[in-house]
Every structure is written in C-alpha cells, then in structure tokens.
Coordinates of C-alpha atoms and ligand atoms in Angstrom, one line a residue:
Chain A
X272 CA 63.8 93.1 101.6
X273 CA 66.1 95.9 102.7
X274 CA 66.5 98.7 100.1
X275 CA 69.5 98.1 97.9
X276 CA 71.5 101.3 97.3
X277 CA 71.2 102.4 93.8
X278 CA 74.5 102.0 92.1
X279 CA 74.7 103.5 88.7
X280 CA 76.5 101.3 86.2
X281 CA 78.4 103.0 83.3
X282 CA 75.7 103.6 80.7
X283 CA 77.1 101.6 77.9
X284 CA 74.5 99.0 78.1
X285 CA 71.7 100.5 76.2
X286 CA 69.0 98.1 77.5
X287 CA 69.8 98.8 81.1
X288 CA 69.8 102.5 80.6
X289 CA 66.6 102.4 78.7
X290 CA 65.0 100.6 81.6
X291 CA 66.3 103.2 84.0
X292 CA 64.7 106.0 82.1
X293 CA 61.5 104.1 81.4
X294 CA 61.0 103.2 85.0
X295 CA 61.5 106.8 86.0
X296 CA 64.5 106.0 88.1
X297 CA 66.2 109.2 86.9
X298 CA 63.3 111.3 88.1
X299 CA 64.2 113.7 90.9
X300 CA 67.8 112.2 90.9
X301 CA 68.5 113.3 87.4
X302 CA 71.0 116.1 88.2
X303 CA 72.8 114.2 91.0
X304 CA 73.2 111.2 88.7
X305 CA 74.4 113.4 85.8
X306 CA 76.9 115.0 88.1
X307 CA 78.1 111.6 89.5
X308 CA 78.5 110.2 86.1
X309 CA 80.1 113.3 84.7
X310 CA 82.6 113.0 87.5
X311 CA 83.4 109.4 86.9
X312 CA 83.5 109.3 83.1
X313 CA 85.8 111.1 80.6
X314 CA 83.6 112.7 78.0
X315 CA 85.8 114.3 75.3
X316 CA 82.8 114.8 72.9
X317 CA 80.5 116.4 75.2
X318 CA 83.1 118.7 76.5
X319 CA 83.4 120.0 72.9
X320 CA 79.6 120.1 72.5
X321 CA 78.3 123.6 71.3
X322 CA 75.5 124.3 73.7
X323 CA 74.0 127.1 71.8
X324 CA 73.8 124.9 68.7
X325 CA 72.4 122.1 70.9
X326 CA 69.7 124.4 72.1
X327 CA 68.6 125.0 68.5
X328 CA 68.8 121.3 67.5
X329 CA 66.8 120.5 70.7
X330 CA 63.8 122.3 69.3
X331 CA 63.3 119.2 67.1
X332 CA 63.3 117.1 70.2
X333 CA 60.9 119.2 72.1
X334 CA 58.2 118.8 69.6
X335 CA 57.7 115.4 71.2
X336 CA 59.7 115.0 74.3
X337 CA 58.7 117.1 77.3
X338 CA 61.6 118.3 79.4
X339 CA 60.6 117.0 82.8
X340 CA 57.1 115.9 82.8
X341 CA 56.8 112.2 82.5
X342 CA 54.1 111.5 80.0
X343 CA 53.4 107.9 79.0
X344 CA 54.4 107.2 75.5
X345 CA 57.5 109.4 75.1
X346 CA 60.1 109.6 77.8
X347 CA 61.6 113.0 79.1
X348 CA 65.2 113.5 78.0
X349 CA 66.3 116.6 79.9
X350 CA 69.1 116.0 82.3
X351 CA 70.2 112.7 80.6
X352 CA 73.9 112.0 81.4
X353 CA 75.9 113.0 78.4
X354 CA 77.4 109.6 77.7
X355 CA 74.1 107.9 77.9
X356 CA 72.6 110.4 75.6
X357 CA 75.4 109.9 73.1
X358 CA 75.4 106.1 73.3
X359 CA 71.6 106.0 72.9
X360 CA 71.6 108.2 69.6
X361 CA 74.5 106.2 68.4
X362 CA 72.6 103.0 68.9
X363 CA 69.6 104.3 67.1
X364 CA 71.7 105.5 64.3
X365 CA 73.4 102.1 63.9
X366 CA 70.1 100.3 64.2
X367 CA 70.9 98.6 67.5
X368 CA 68.0 100.2 69.2
X369 CA 64.6 100.0 67.7
X370 CA 62.4 102.9 67.0
X371 CA 61.5 104.2 63.5
X372 CA 61.3 107.8 64.3
X373 CA 64.4 107.9 66.5
X374 CA 66.4 105.9 63.9
X375 CA 65.6 108.5 61.3
X376 CA 66.3 111.4 63.6
X377 CA 69.6 109.9 64.7
X378 CA 70.7 109.1 61.1
X379 CA 70.3 112.7 60.3
X380 CA 72.7 113.9 63.0
X381 CA 76.4 114.1 62.6
X382 CA 78.8 113.7 65.6
X383 CA 79.1 117.4 66.1
X384 CA 75.3 117.7 66.3
X385 CA 75.0 114.7 68.7
X386 CA 77.7 116.3 70.9
X387 CA 75.9 119.6 70.8
X388 CA 72.6 118.0 71.8
X389 CA 74.2 116.0 74.6
X390 CA 75.9 119.0 76.0
X391 CA 72.7 121.0 75.9
X392 CA 70.6 118.4 77.5
X393 CA 73.2 117.6 80.2
X394 CA 73.0 121.2 81.2
X395 CA 69.2 121.4 81.6
Chain B
X121 CA 64.9 152.7 61.3
X122 CA 64.6 155.9 63.2
X123 CA 61.7 157.2 61.1
X124 CA 59.7 154.0 61.4
X125 CA 59.9 154.1 65.2
X126 CA 58.1 157.4 65.2
X127 CA 55.5 155.9 63.0
X128 CA 55.4 152.7 64.9
X129 CA 54.9 154.6 68.3
X130 CA 52.1 156.6 66.8
X131 CA 50.2 153.7 65.3
X132 CA 50.5 151.5 68.3
X133 CA 49.2 154.4 70.6
X134 CA 46.3 154.7 68.2
X135 CA 45.7 150.9 67.8
X136 CA 45.6 150.3 71.6
X137 CA 42.3 152.1 71.9
X138 CA 40.5 150.1 69.3
X139 CA 41.9 146.6 70.2
X140 CA 41.5 143.9 72.8
X141 CA 45.0 143.8 74.0
X142 CA 45.7 140.9 76.4
X143 CA 46.4 142.3 79.9
X144 CA 49.8 142.5 81.4
X145 CA 51.7 142.5 78.0
X146 CA 52.4 146.1 77.5
X147 CA 53.1 147.4 80.9
X148 CA 56.5 148.9 80.1
X149 CA 56.8 152.1 78.1
X150 CA 57.8 151.7 74.4
X151 CA 61.4 150.8 74.1
X152 CA 63.5 153.7 72.8
X153 CA 66.2 151.4 71.4
X154 CA 66.2 151.3 67.6
X155 CA 66.9 147.5 67.7
X156 CA 63.6 146.7 69.3
X157 CA 62.0 145.5 66.1
X158 CA 58.4 144.6 65.9
X159 CA 57.2 141.3 64.4
X160 CA 53.5 140.9 63.7
X161 CA 52.1 137.3 63.3
X162 CA 48.8 136.6 61.8
X163 CA 47.2 133.3 62.9
X164 CA 47.5 131.6 66.3
X165 CA 47.6 128.0 65.0
X166 CA 50.7 125.7 65.4
X167 CA 52.5 127.9 62.9
X168 CA 51.9 131.4 64.3
X169 CA 51.7 130.4 67.9
X170 CA 55.0 128.5 67.8
X171 CA 56.7 131.5 66.1
X172 CA 55.4 133.8 68.8
X173 CA 56.6 131.7 71.6
X174 CA 60.1 131.0 70.2
X175 CA 60.7 134.6 69.2
X176 CA 59.6 136.0 72.4
X177 CA 61.3 133.3 74.5
X178 CA 64.6 133.6 72.7
X179 CA 64.6 137.3 72.0
X180 CA 62.5 139.1 74.7
X181 CA 63.6 142.5 73.4
X182 CA 61.6 142.0 70.2
X183 CA 58.0 143.3 70.1
X184 CA 56.0 140.3 69.2
X185 CA 52.3 140.7 68.4
X186 CA 50.0 137.8 67.6
X187 CA 46.8 138.6 65.7
X188 CA 44.1 135.8 66.0
X189 CA 40.6 136.0 64.9
X190 CA 39.2 133.8 67.6
X191 CA 39.7 133.9 71.4
X192 CA 40.6 130.2 71.4
X193 CA 42.0 127.7 68.9
X194 CA 40.6 124.2 68.5
X195 CA 43.2 122.0 67.0
X196 CA 42.4 120.0 63.8
X197 CA 44.9 117.5 65.1
X198 CA 43.2 115.2 67.4
X199 CA 39.8 116.5 66.2
X200 CA 39.3 113.0 64.7
X201 CA 39.8 111.4 68.1
X202 CA 37.1 113.8 69.5
X203 CA 34.9 112.6 66.7
X204 CA 35.7 109.0 67.8
X205 CA 35.0 109.7 71.5
X206 CA 38.6 109.3 72.6
X207 CA 39.1 112.9 73.8
X208 CA 36.8 115.7 74.8
X209 CA 36.3 118.9 72.9
X210 CA 37.9 120.8 75.9
X211 CA 41.0 118.7 75.4
X212 CA 41.6 120.1 72.0
X213 CA 40.7 123.7 72.6
X214 CA 43.4 126.1 73.8
X215 CA 43.7 129.8 74.7
X216 CA 46.4 132.4 74.5
X217 CA 46.9 133.5 78.1
X218 CA 50.2 131.8 78.5
X219 CA 51.6 133.4 75.5
X220 CA 50.4 136.7 76.8
X221 CA 52.1 136.0 79.9
X222 CA 55.3 135.4 78.2
X223 CA 55.1 138.9 76.9
X224 CA 53.4 138.3 73.4
X225 CA 50.8 141.0 72.7
X226 CA 47.8 139.0 71.7
X227 CA 45.3 141.0 69.6
X228 CA 42.0 139.4 68.9
X229 CA 41.0 140.5 65.4
X230 CA 40.9 139.5 61.7
X231 CA 43.7 140.7 59.5
X232 CA 42.3 141.6 56.1
X233 CA 45.1 143.4 54.1
X234 CA 48.8 144.1 53.9
X235 CA 50.6 147.2 52.6
X236 CA 53.9 145.4 52.0
X237 CA 55.8 148.5 50.9
X238 CA 54.9 150.5 54.0
X239 CA 54.9 147.5 56.2
X240 CA 51.3 148.0 57.6
X241 CA 48.9 145.2 58.4
X242 CA 45.3 146.1 58.3
X243 CA 42.6 144.5 60.5
X244 CA 38.9 144.1 59.7
X245 CA 37.9 146.8 62.2
X246 CA 40.1 149.4 60.5
X247 CA 43.0 149.2 62.9
X248 CA 46.4 149.1 61.5
X249 CA 49.6 147.6 62.8
X250 CA 53.1 148.5 61.7
X251 CA 55.6 145.8 61.5
X252 CA 59.2 145.2 60.6
X253 CA 58.6 141.7 59.9
X254 CA 55.2 140.0 59.1
X255 CA 54.4 136.4 59.6
X256 CA 51.5 134.9 57.9
X257 CA 50.2 131.7 59.3
X258 CA 46.5 131.8 58.6
X259 CA 46.0 128.2 57.6
X260 CA 43.6 127.3 54.9
X261 CA 40.4 128.6 53.3
X262 CA 37.9 126.4 51.4
X263 CA 37.4 126.9 47.8
X264 CA 33.7 127.7 47.9
X265 CA 33.5 127.8 44.0
X266 CA 35.1 124.4 43.4
X267 CA 32.1 122.0 44.0
X268 CA 28.8 123.4 42.5
X269 CA 26.4 124.2 45.3
X270 CA 29.0 123.8 48.1
X271 CA 29.3 127.3 49.8
X272 CA 29.4 128.5 53.4
X273 CA 25.8 128.0 53.9
X274 CA 26.0 124.5 52.6
X275 CA 28.7 123.7 55.0
X276 CA 26.3 124.2 57.8
X277 CA 24.3 121.2 56.4
X278 CA 27.3 119.3 55.0
X279 CA 30.0 120.2 57.3
X280 CA 33.6 119.9 56.2
X281 CA 35.0 119.9 59.8
X282 CA 38.4 120.7 58.4
X283 CA 38.7 123.8 60.3
X284 CA 38.1 122.6 63.9
X285 CA 35.6 124.2 66.1
X286 CA 31.8 124.4 65.6
X287 CA 32.2 122.5 62.3
X288 CA 33.6 119.5 64.2
X289 CA 30.9 119.6 66.7
X290 CA 28.2 119.7 64.0
X291 CA 29.6 116.8 62.2
X292 CA 29.7 114.7 65.4
X293 CA 26.1 115.6 66.3
X294 CA 25.0 114.7 62.8
X295 CA 26.6 111.2 62.7
X296 CA 25.9 110.3 66.3
X297 CA 22.3 111.0 65.6
X298 CA 22.2 109.3 62.2
X299 CA 19.3 106.7 61.7
X300 CA 20.1 103.1 62.3
X301 CA 21.7 101.6 59.1
X302 CA 22.1 105.0 57.6
X303 CA 24.9 106.2 55.3
X304 CA 27.8 108.5 56.1
X305 CA 29.3 109.9 52.9
X306 CA 32.6 111.6 52.7
X307 CA 33.7 113.7 49.9
X308 CA 37.6 113.6 50.1
X309 CA 39.6 116.4 48.4
X310 CA 42.1 116.5 45.7
X311 CA 45.8 117.2 46.6
X312 CA 47.1 119.4 48.0
X313 CA 45.1 119.8 51.2
X314 CA 45.5 120.0 54.9
X315 CA 46.6 116.7 56.5
X316 CA 46.9 114.0 53.9
X317 CA 45.9 111.1 56.1
X318 CA 43.2 113.3 57.9
X319 CA 40.0 112.2 55.9
X320 CA 41.0 108.4 56.4
X321 CA 41.7 108.7 60.1
X322 CA 38.4 110.4 60.4
X323 CA 36.5 107.6 58.6
X324 CA 38.2 105.1 60.8
X325 CA 37.1 106.7 64.0
X326 CA 33.6 107.4 62.7
X327 CA 33.4 103.7 62.0
X328 CA 34.7 103.0 65.5
X329 CA 31.7 104.9 66.9
X330 CA 29.4 103.1 64.5
X331 CA 30.5 99.6 65.6
X332 CA 29.3 100.6 69.1
X333 CA 26.3 102.7 68.4
X334 CA 25.1 101.9 64.8
X335 CA 26.6 98.7 63.7
X336 CA 24.6 98.4 60.5
X337 CA 25.7 102.0 59.3
X338 CA 27.7 102.3 56.1
X339 CA 30.5 104.7 55.2
X340 CA 31.2 105.7 51.5
X341 CA 34.2 107.8 50.4
X342 CA 34.1 109.5 47.2
X343 CA 37.7 110.6 46.6
X344 CA 39.0 113.0 44.0
X345 CA 42.4 111.2 44.2
X346 CA 43.4 107.8 42.7
X347 CA 45.2 106.8 46.1
X348 CA 45.9 108.3 49.4
X349 CA 48.4 108.5 52.3
X350 CA 49.2 105.4 54.3
X351 CA 46.5 103.7 52.1
X352 CA 47.6 100.1 52.8
X353 CA 47.6 100.7 56.6
X354 CA 44.2 102.3 56.5
X355 CA 42.8 99.4 54.4
X356 CA 44.3 96.9 56.7
X357 CA 42.7 98.6 59.6
X358 CA 39.3 98.8 57.9
X359 CA 39.4 95.1 57.1
X360 CA 40.4 94.2 60.6
X361 CA 38.2 96.6 62.8
X362 CA 35.3 97.5 60.5
X363 CA 34.8 94.6 58.0
X364 CA 32.3 95.5 55.3
X365 CA 31.5 99.0 56.7
X366 CA 33.6 101.3 54.6
X367 CA 33.8 101.6 50.8
X368 CA 36.3 103.8 49.1
X369 CA 35.7 105.1 45.6
X370 CA 38.9 106.5 43.8
X371 CA 38.8 109.4 41.5
X372 CA 39.1 107.4 38.3
X373 CA 36.1 105.1 39.1
X374 CA 33.5 107.8 39.9
X375 CA 35.0 109.4 43.0
X376 CA 35.2 112.9 41.6
X377 CA 32.3 115.0 43.1
X378 CA 31.2 118.0 41.1
X379 CA 28.0 119.1 42.8
X380 CA 26.1 118.8 45.9
X381 CA 22.4 119.4 46.8
X382 CA 21.8 120.2 50.4
X383 CA 17.9 119.9 50.1
X384 CA 18.0 116.5 48.6
X385 CA 21.1 115.6 50.6
X386 CA 22.8 114.3 47.5
X387 CA 26.2 114.5 45.8
X388 CA 26.8 114.2 41.9
X389 CA 30.1 112.8 40.4
X390 CA 31.5 113.8 37.2
X391 CA 29.7 110.9 35.3
X392 CA 26.4 112.4 36.5
X393 CA 25.9 109.5 39.1
X394 CA 23.9 110.8 42.2
X395 CA 24.6 109.5 45.6
X396 CA 22.2 110.1 48.5
X397 CA 23.3 109.9 52.1
X398 CA 22.2 110.7 55.6
X399 CA 25.3 112.5 56.7
X400 CA 27.5 114.2 54.3
X401 CA 31.1 115.3 55.3
X402 CA 32.1 117.4 52.3
X403 CA 35.7 118.4 52.3
X404 CA 36.2 120.6 49.4
X405 CA 39.5 121.7 47.6
X406 CA 41.5 124.3 49.6
X407 CA 43.7 127.2 49.3
X408 CA 45.8 129.5 51.6
X409 CA 43.9 131.4 54.3
X410 CA 42.3 134.5 52.5
X411 CA 44.5 137.1 54.0
X412 CA 47.5 135.6 52.2
X413 CA 45.8 136.2 48.8
X414 CA 44.7 139.8 50.0
X415 CA 48.3 140.5 51.0
X416 CA 49.5 139.3 47.5
X417 CA 51.6 136.5 48.9
X418 CA 49.9 133.7 46.9
X419 CA 50.8 132.6 43.3
X420 CA 48.4 131.1 40.8
X421 CA 48.1 127.9 42.8
X422 CA 46.4 129.8 45.6
X423 CA 49.2 129.0 48.0
X424 CA 52.2 131.0 49.1
X425 CA 55.7 130.3 47.6
X426 CA 58.6 130.5 50.1
X427 CA 62.4 130.4 50.3
X428 CA 63.3 126.9 51.5
X429 CA 65.9 128.1 54.0
X430 CA 63.8 130.6 55.8
X431 CA 60.1 130.3 54.8
X432 CA 60.3 134.0 53.6
X433 CA 57.8 134.9 51.0
X434 CA 59.4 134.8 47.5
X435 CA 56.8 137.4 46.5
X436 CA 56.7 140.0 49.3
X437 CA 59.6 141.7 51.2
X438 CA 59.8 141.2 55.0
X439 CA 57.0 138.5 55.0
X440 CA 57.3 135.0 56.2
X441 CA 54.7 132.4 55.5
X442 CA 54.2 129.3 57.8
X443 CA 52.2 126.2 57.9
X444 CA 49.4 125.1 55.6
X445 CA 49.3 128.4 53.8
X446 CA 52.8 127.9 52.4
X447 CA 54.1 125.9 49.5
X448 CA 56.7 124.0 51.4
X449 CA 58.0 121.6 48.8
X450 CA 57.9 118.1 50.0
X451 CA 56.4 118.7 53.4
X452 CA 52.8 117.8 54.1
X453 CA 50.4 120.3 55.5
X454 CA 50.4 119.2 59.1
X455 CA 50.5 120.7 62.4
X456 CA 53.9 119.1 63.1
X457 CA 55.2 120.7 59.9
X458 CA 53.9 124.1 60.9
X459 CA 55.5 123.8 64.3
X460 CA 58.8 122.7 62.8
X461 CA 58.7 125.4 60.1
X462 CA 58.1 128.0 62.8
X463 CA 61.1 127.2 64.9
X464 CA 63.4 127.3 61.9
X465 CA 61.9 130.6 60.7
X466 CA 62.0 132.1 64.1
X467 CA 65.8 131.2 64.4
X468 CA 66.4 133.0 60.9
X469 CA 64.2 136.0 61.9
X470 CA 66.0 136.3 65.1
X471 CA 69.3 136.4 63.3
X472 CA 68.0 139.0 60.9
X473 CA 66.7 141.2 63.8
X474 CA 69.1 140.7 66.5
X475 CA 72.3 139.3 64.9
X476 CA 72.0 136.0 66.8
X477 CA 73.6 133.0 65.3
X478 CA 72.4 131.3 62.2
X479 CA 72.3 127.5 62.2
X480 CA 71.8 124.9 59.5
X481 CA 68.1 124.6 58.3
X482 CA 66.3 121.3 58.8
X483 CA 62.7 120.5 59.1
X484 CA 60.9 117.4 60.5
X485 CA 57.5 115.7 60.3
X486 CA 55.8 112.9 61.9
X487 CA 52.1 112.3 61.5
X488 CA 50.4 109.6 63.7
X489 CA 46.9 108.4 62.6
X490 CA 44.6 106.4 64.9
X491 CA 42.6 103.9 63.0
X492 CA 41.1 102.5 66.2
X493 CA 41.5 103.5 69.9
X494 CA 44.6 101.2 70.2
X495 CA 45.8 101.0 66.6
X496 CA 47.9 103.9 65.7
X497 CA 50.2 104.1 62.6
X498 CA 52.6 106.7 61.7
X499 CA 54.7 108.3 58.9
X500 CA 57.6 110.8 59.0
X501 CA 60.4 112.3 57.2
X502 CA 63.3 114.9 57.3
X503 CA 63.5 117.9 55.0
X504 CA 66.2 120.2 53.9
X505 CA 66.6 123.1 51.4
X506 CA 68.2 121.4 48.4
X507 CA 68.2 122.9 44.8
X508 CA 66.0 125.7 45.9
X509 CA 63.3 123.5 47.3
X510 CA 62.3 121.9 50.6
X511 CA 63.2 118.4 49.8
X512 CA 62.6 115.2 51.8
X513 CA 65.5 113.0 52.7
X514 CA 65.1 109.6 54.7
X515 CA 61.8 108.7 56.2
X516 CA 59.8 105.9 57.7
X517 CA 56.2 104.6 57.5
X518 CA 54.5 102.0 59.7
X519 CA 54.2 98.5 58.1
X520 CA 51.2 96.3 57.4
X521 CA 51.0 93.5 60.0
X522 CA 52.9 95.1 62.8
X523 CA 52.1 93.8 66.3
X524 CA 49.2 95.0 68.5
X525 CA 51.7 96.0 71.2
X526 CA 53.5 98.3 68.8
X527 CA 50.3 99.9 67.5
X528 CA 49.2 100.5 71.1
X529 CA 52.4 102.0 72.1
X530 CA 52.2 104.4 69.1
X531 CA 48.8 105.6 70.3
X532 CA 50.6 106.5 73.7
X533 CA 53.3 108.1 71.6
X534 CA 50.7 110.2 69.7
X535 CA 49.1 111.2 72.9
X536 CA 52.4 112.3 74.4
X537 CA 53.3 114.3 71.0
X538 CA 49.9 116.0 71.4
X539 CA 50.7 117.1 74.9
X540 CA 54.1 118.3 73.9
X541 CA 53.2 120.3 70.8
X542 CA 50.4 121.9 72.8
X543 CA 52.7 122.8 75.6
X544 CA 55.1 124.2 73.2
X545 CA 52.6 126.1 71.1
X546 CA 50.0 127.4 73.6
X547 CA 51.5 126.4 77.0
X548 CA 54.2 127.2 79.3
X549 CA 57.2 125.8 77.6
Ligands
FAD879 C1 40.9 116.2 60.6 C2 42.3 116.7 60.7 C3 43.3 115.9 61.3 C4 44.6 116.4 61.4 N1 45.5 115.7 62.2 C5 46.8 116.1 62.3 C6 47.7 115.3 62.9 O1 47.4 114.2 63.6 N2 49.0 115.7 63.0 C7 49.4 116.9 62.4 O2 50.6 117.2 62.5 N3 48.5 117.6 61.7 C8 47.2 117.2 61.6 N4 46.3 118.0 60.8 C9 46.8 119.1 60.2 C10 46.9 120.4 61.0 O3 45.7 120.6 61.7 C11 47.2 121.6 60.1 O4 48.3 121.3 59.3 C12 47.6 122.7 61.0 O5 46.7 123.2 61.9 C13 48.2 123.9 60.2 O6 48.6 124.9 61.1 P1 48.6 126.5 60.7 O7 49.1 127.2 61.8 O8 49.2 126.6 59.3 O9 47.1 126.8 60.4 P2 45.8 126.7 61.4 O10 45.9 125.6 62.4 O11 44.6 126.7 60.6 O12 45.8 128.1 62.2 C14 45.5 129.3 61.6 C15 45.0 130.2 62.7 O13 44.9 131.5 62.0 C16 43.7 132.1 62.3 N5 43.4 133.0 61.2 C17 43.2 132.7 59.9 N6 43.0 133.8 59.2 C18 43.2 134.9 60.1 C19 43.2 136.3 59.8 N7 42.9 136.8 58.6 N8 43.3 137.0 61.0 C20 43.5 136.6 62.1 N9 43.6 135.1 62.3 C21 43.4 134.4 61.3 C22 42.7 131.0 62.4 O14 41.7 131.4 63.3 C23 43.6 130.0 63.1 O15 43.6 130.1 64.6 C24 44.9 117.6 60.8 C25 44.0 118.3 60.1 C26 42.7 117.9 60.1 C27 41.6 118.8 59.4

C-alpha cells in the first residue's frame, strides 16, 4: 500500500487527537506540526498566554509527563499544538474525556492558566 | 549583606578543606555580587533534591548547596515494588552527579545543628556552612521510645524498612527466607506517618511473593489505627489476589502494639496479648528527621509547622521545611507531595532572593499503590493555602470494581510517574 501523506486535521476531535499522540505520530514531527497548525488556525487565547506563568504551572505537569521521552503510561506533552492542548484540557474539565487525575487537574485551572500552559508547551 | 559576604567567603574557604565537595561545581571564583545569595539545603530526598534542581536551574546565580548524609538515595517509593520482585534495587537507588553537574554544590555530611540567628548550619564533622536561606528536608526519624523494646538495635532484627536502603534489603531477605507456612507480622503505625497507603501496599506485594514462593504463609497486620487509606481498595485486592492470606487487626480490637521482644520474636498489644511471628516488620511512630528538632524547627508534635503559602518555618526565620518533616495541613507525607512543595517553595525563595515573579500557590498529590503486579489503584488531591492552612480541594480515588484494563494502565502510569519524578529530582531535567 502506498504511503498516504499525513494530513493533520483540525484538532477539534479529541479522540483523533488523542490517538495521534498515543501512537507517537507527533514524535519528531512535533515542531513542524505545531507550526503548521499554528499557521492555519487562529488562536486568540494562546496568543495571550503568559509563558512565564505557564512555565511555573507546567512544573505540576512535569511531575508526571516527561517532555520528550515517550514513556508508556503517561504521554509526553511538550510541543503539543496550542489549540489541541486547550481543547484537551477543556474536554477533561467538562468530563468529556475520561481520566481521574487529568479531570481533577483541569477542573482546577482557569482559562488564563490553561492559556498560559498552552503557550508554554507550544514553545518547547 | 556586605558584612555577611565576608563571613560567607571565609567560612566557605575553611569548609572546602574538610568536605567532600562534588567535582566541577565550584570552578569559578566566588561571586562578588551582593545578590549571589546562598541557599543551603539539608536532605537529598524528593523534597531537598527537587528544591536544589529548581533553584539552580531557574536562578543559576544563586549559590545552592545540598547537604546529604549518604552518597546515594534509595527511594521509599517503589521500595515495595522491590520487595514484591517487580523492580531491582538499582532501579530505586540514585546518585547526585547530575545535580552536581547542574552546578549544585553537593556536600556529603550529616547536619546536626542550626544557629538560626547567625544563619549557620553545623555538620557532624564540625564544619559550618553559612546560609542566607536554609531548607530542611530531612524526612522522618523513628520514635525509638514509643514501643517498648523497639530501638535501633531491634530494627536490625525486626526491620521497619520505612527508610529505604539496607533496611529494605534486610526485610526482603527475611521474608523470602521465611520457613514454609510461617507468619509475617506487620506492626502498622499510628497517624501521622510517612506514606499512608505504604504499609498496605507492602503487605499486598509481600503476599504476591508468598503466593509464588510460600503459598501457605500467613500475614498478620497489627494496626494502631481504626482504619486506613484506600482501605476498601486494598481489602478488595486481598480478597481477589490473596484469599485467606492476610488478616488485619484494627487498633480498637487489639491492634495497638506496646512492646516487642526480639529474642522471643514476639510483640505484645495493649491488652497484654502476645503474638509470635517468623518475620516482624515493625513500623514505629515517627517524627521529623532529627536535625529539625536540633534546629528548633519542631513543635510539641515533633513535626515542623510551616506557612501554607511558602513552606517557611513558622518558628525559625530564613528557614523553609519541605516534605515529610513538615506539618503540611491536609497533604499526606508522600514523595509526590515533597516534590510539589519543593517547586512552590523554590518559586517563593527565588522571588525573595532575586525578585523574580511570584505566582499563585497550589500543591498537588497523587499516590499510586500496586496491590498486585497489574492491579494499581490511586488517590489524589489539589491543595491551596486557605485560612492559614494547606487545605485540600477536589480530589479523586480509584473505585472498587474497576476494570482489569484500567488497573493495568494505572500500573504503567505509576511506572511513568516514577521515571518522571526521578528524572526531575536526581536526573537531567
Ligand atoms: C514503603 C513506602 C512506600 C512509599 N510509596 C510512595 C509512593 O508510592 N508515592 C509517594 O509519593 N510517596 C511514597 N512514599 C513516601 C515517600 O517516600 C516520602 O514521603 C518521601 O521520601 C519524603 O521525602 P523527603 O524529601 O521529605 O524525605 P526523604 O525521602 O526521607 O529524604 C530525606 C533525605 O535527607 C537525608 N538526611 C536526613 N537527615 C539528614 C541530616 N541531618 N543531614 C544530611 N542529610 C540528612 C536522608 O539521608 C535522605 O536522603 C513511600 C514511603 C514508604 C516508606
């Protein structure tokens, strides 16, 4: 079967995005993807994200998530496209995505904090 | 500031001759800038080592010294998995080379006293270290007086294995070599103590070993408490994986142990009942690591009261207390908690010493417990300073009857957490 070119869809569908992360499709292509998505999507929240605040908040994430190493069990999150990052956290917060720890974390974050985190992780 | 720099320089020059200072950390001459404050950290566990990393990484201009009694640190977290044969001893033992490479001055020695007014830390060998800020993260000490007959010598016969290292190996040797059909007895401690689910995770994984190597063995827990963390989950696991092997006796029904006899290999409860066993894992009541009391940072409880928004000692000026040694409100004494507290406290210290930004304070904890190799449960919460106290808000806990798949995934999650906290604490990032 000829290789199908990888066409990133807009990261609104959490399940698809999750699968992409899970299967490691972002690995090595993370930056390019982020740039591509950044260029094609308007991100008002992320633009306002306070990266320095995000770096502080990210210290909570890094207790469990490694930046780039892919460890089975907890996916890496550095370099995630900003809109995916925000939509994922929102989905946890609203109970659309299932994970007890992530739901609790997401519930504790306000919009400013989510934007700050997204801005920080998009930069990495 | 100017005066203390002279003093600092003098003492550091003196100190260098008598100390094992990690190579490559102090190549540069002493900074002449007054703002190069010096932070001395006592204890290289998850509390102290995380503090050292984040301070040095985010404010390289600060002098950061880590005083640790041992050349390596064996983590208590995952030591039960070592007992259960799921990880190797080497997997849970970590050195300080990478912190030294980052520029942390790693001093091997035991801190024994603090002159808080002059800001001087004293080590066992007589060396003194001057500081602008002192961080105490010495973990716990056993209360050797609490159970009659249970002292340091008795711990060589009835190991507590609640400070990981030789004690952990000793306990494993003992129960792996136990006679067929013998009894493993655990004396479980009263609150507060290190790692609320720790004793019960341990019993589970010891039972896991017994099912393979000594299936007629019995486990008896004599518990000072009336109930324990994640109890329904542990009891579910014991029924499922180790039916009939584990018996738990709560405090109100004869679980309170008041004396041990290492010759007879017996323990006695408050009603005078005597229990004999082949292996006795005696986990006594605990207090903050001894240097905390020597420094004067403890209250009548034996633990260190702290400000909820900075982990600063409420008793001593310029002293921060992290991890198990602290009285951290609703937070359990866990490695995850110690790591979380260290990051917050590092942010505040950096603000005080360098004028960096101050952010809202929030702490987190999640504790995974493996009840069998592929059956891992968890509990977690957020914490915030509220009404002068570290207070939990929101939280979650695993439920009885969850799918095998979820429990298996949570074991992988726990493994990933272990890799992450170790990388963050002792590793390269
Ligand atoms: C069986 C068991 C299982 C556990 N499982 C988990 C778990 O799954 N998850 C979790 O989050 N937590 C777990 N914990 C709890 C966790 O191990 C502790 O909460 C954590 O280690 C506390 O960190 P700390 O930095 O405060 O102290 P410690 O880890 O005890 O570190 C203190 C360090 O200070 C050094 N030190 C002490 N006094 C001095 C001195 N005077 N001078 C110099 N150095 C000194 C010691 O050598 C040590 O290296 C478990 C504990 C046990 C016993």
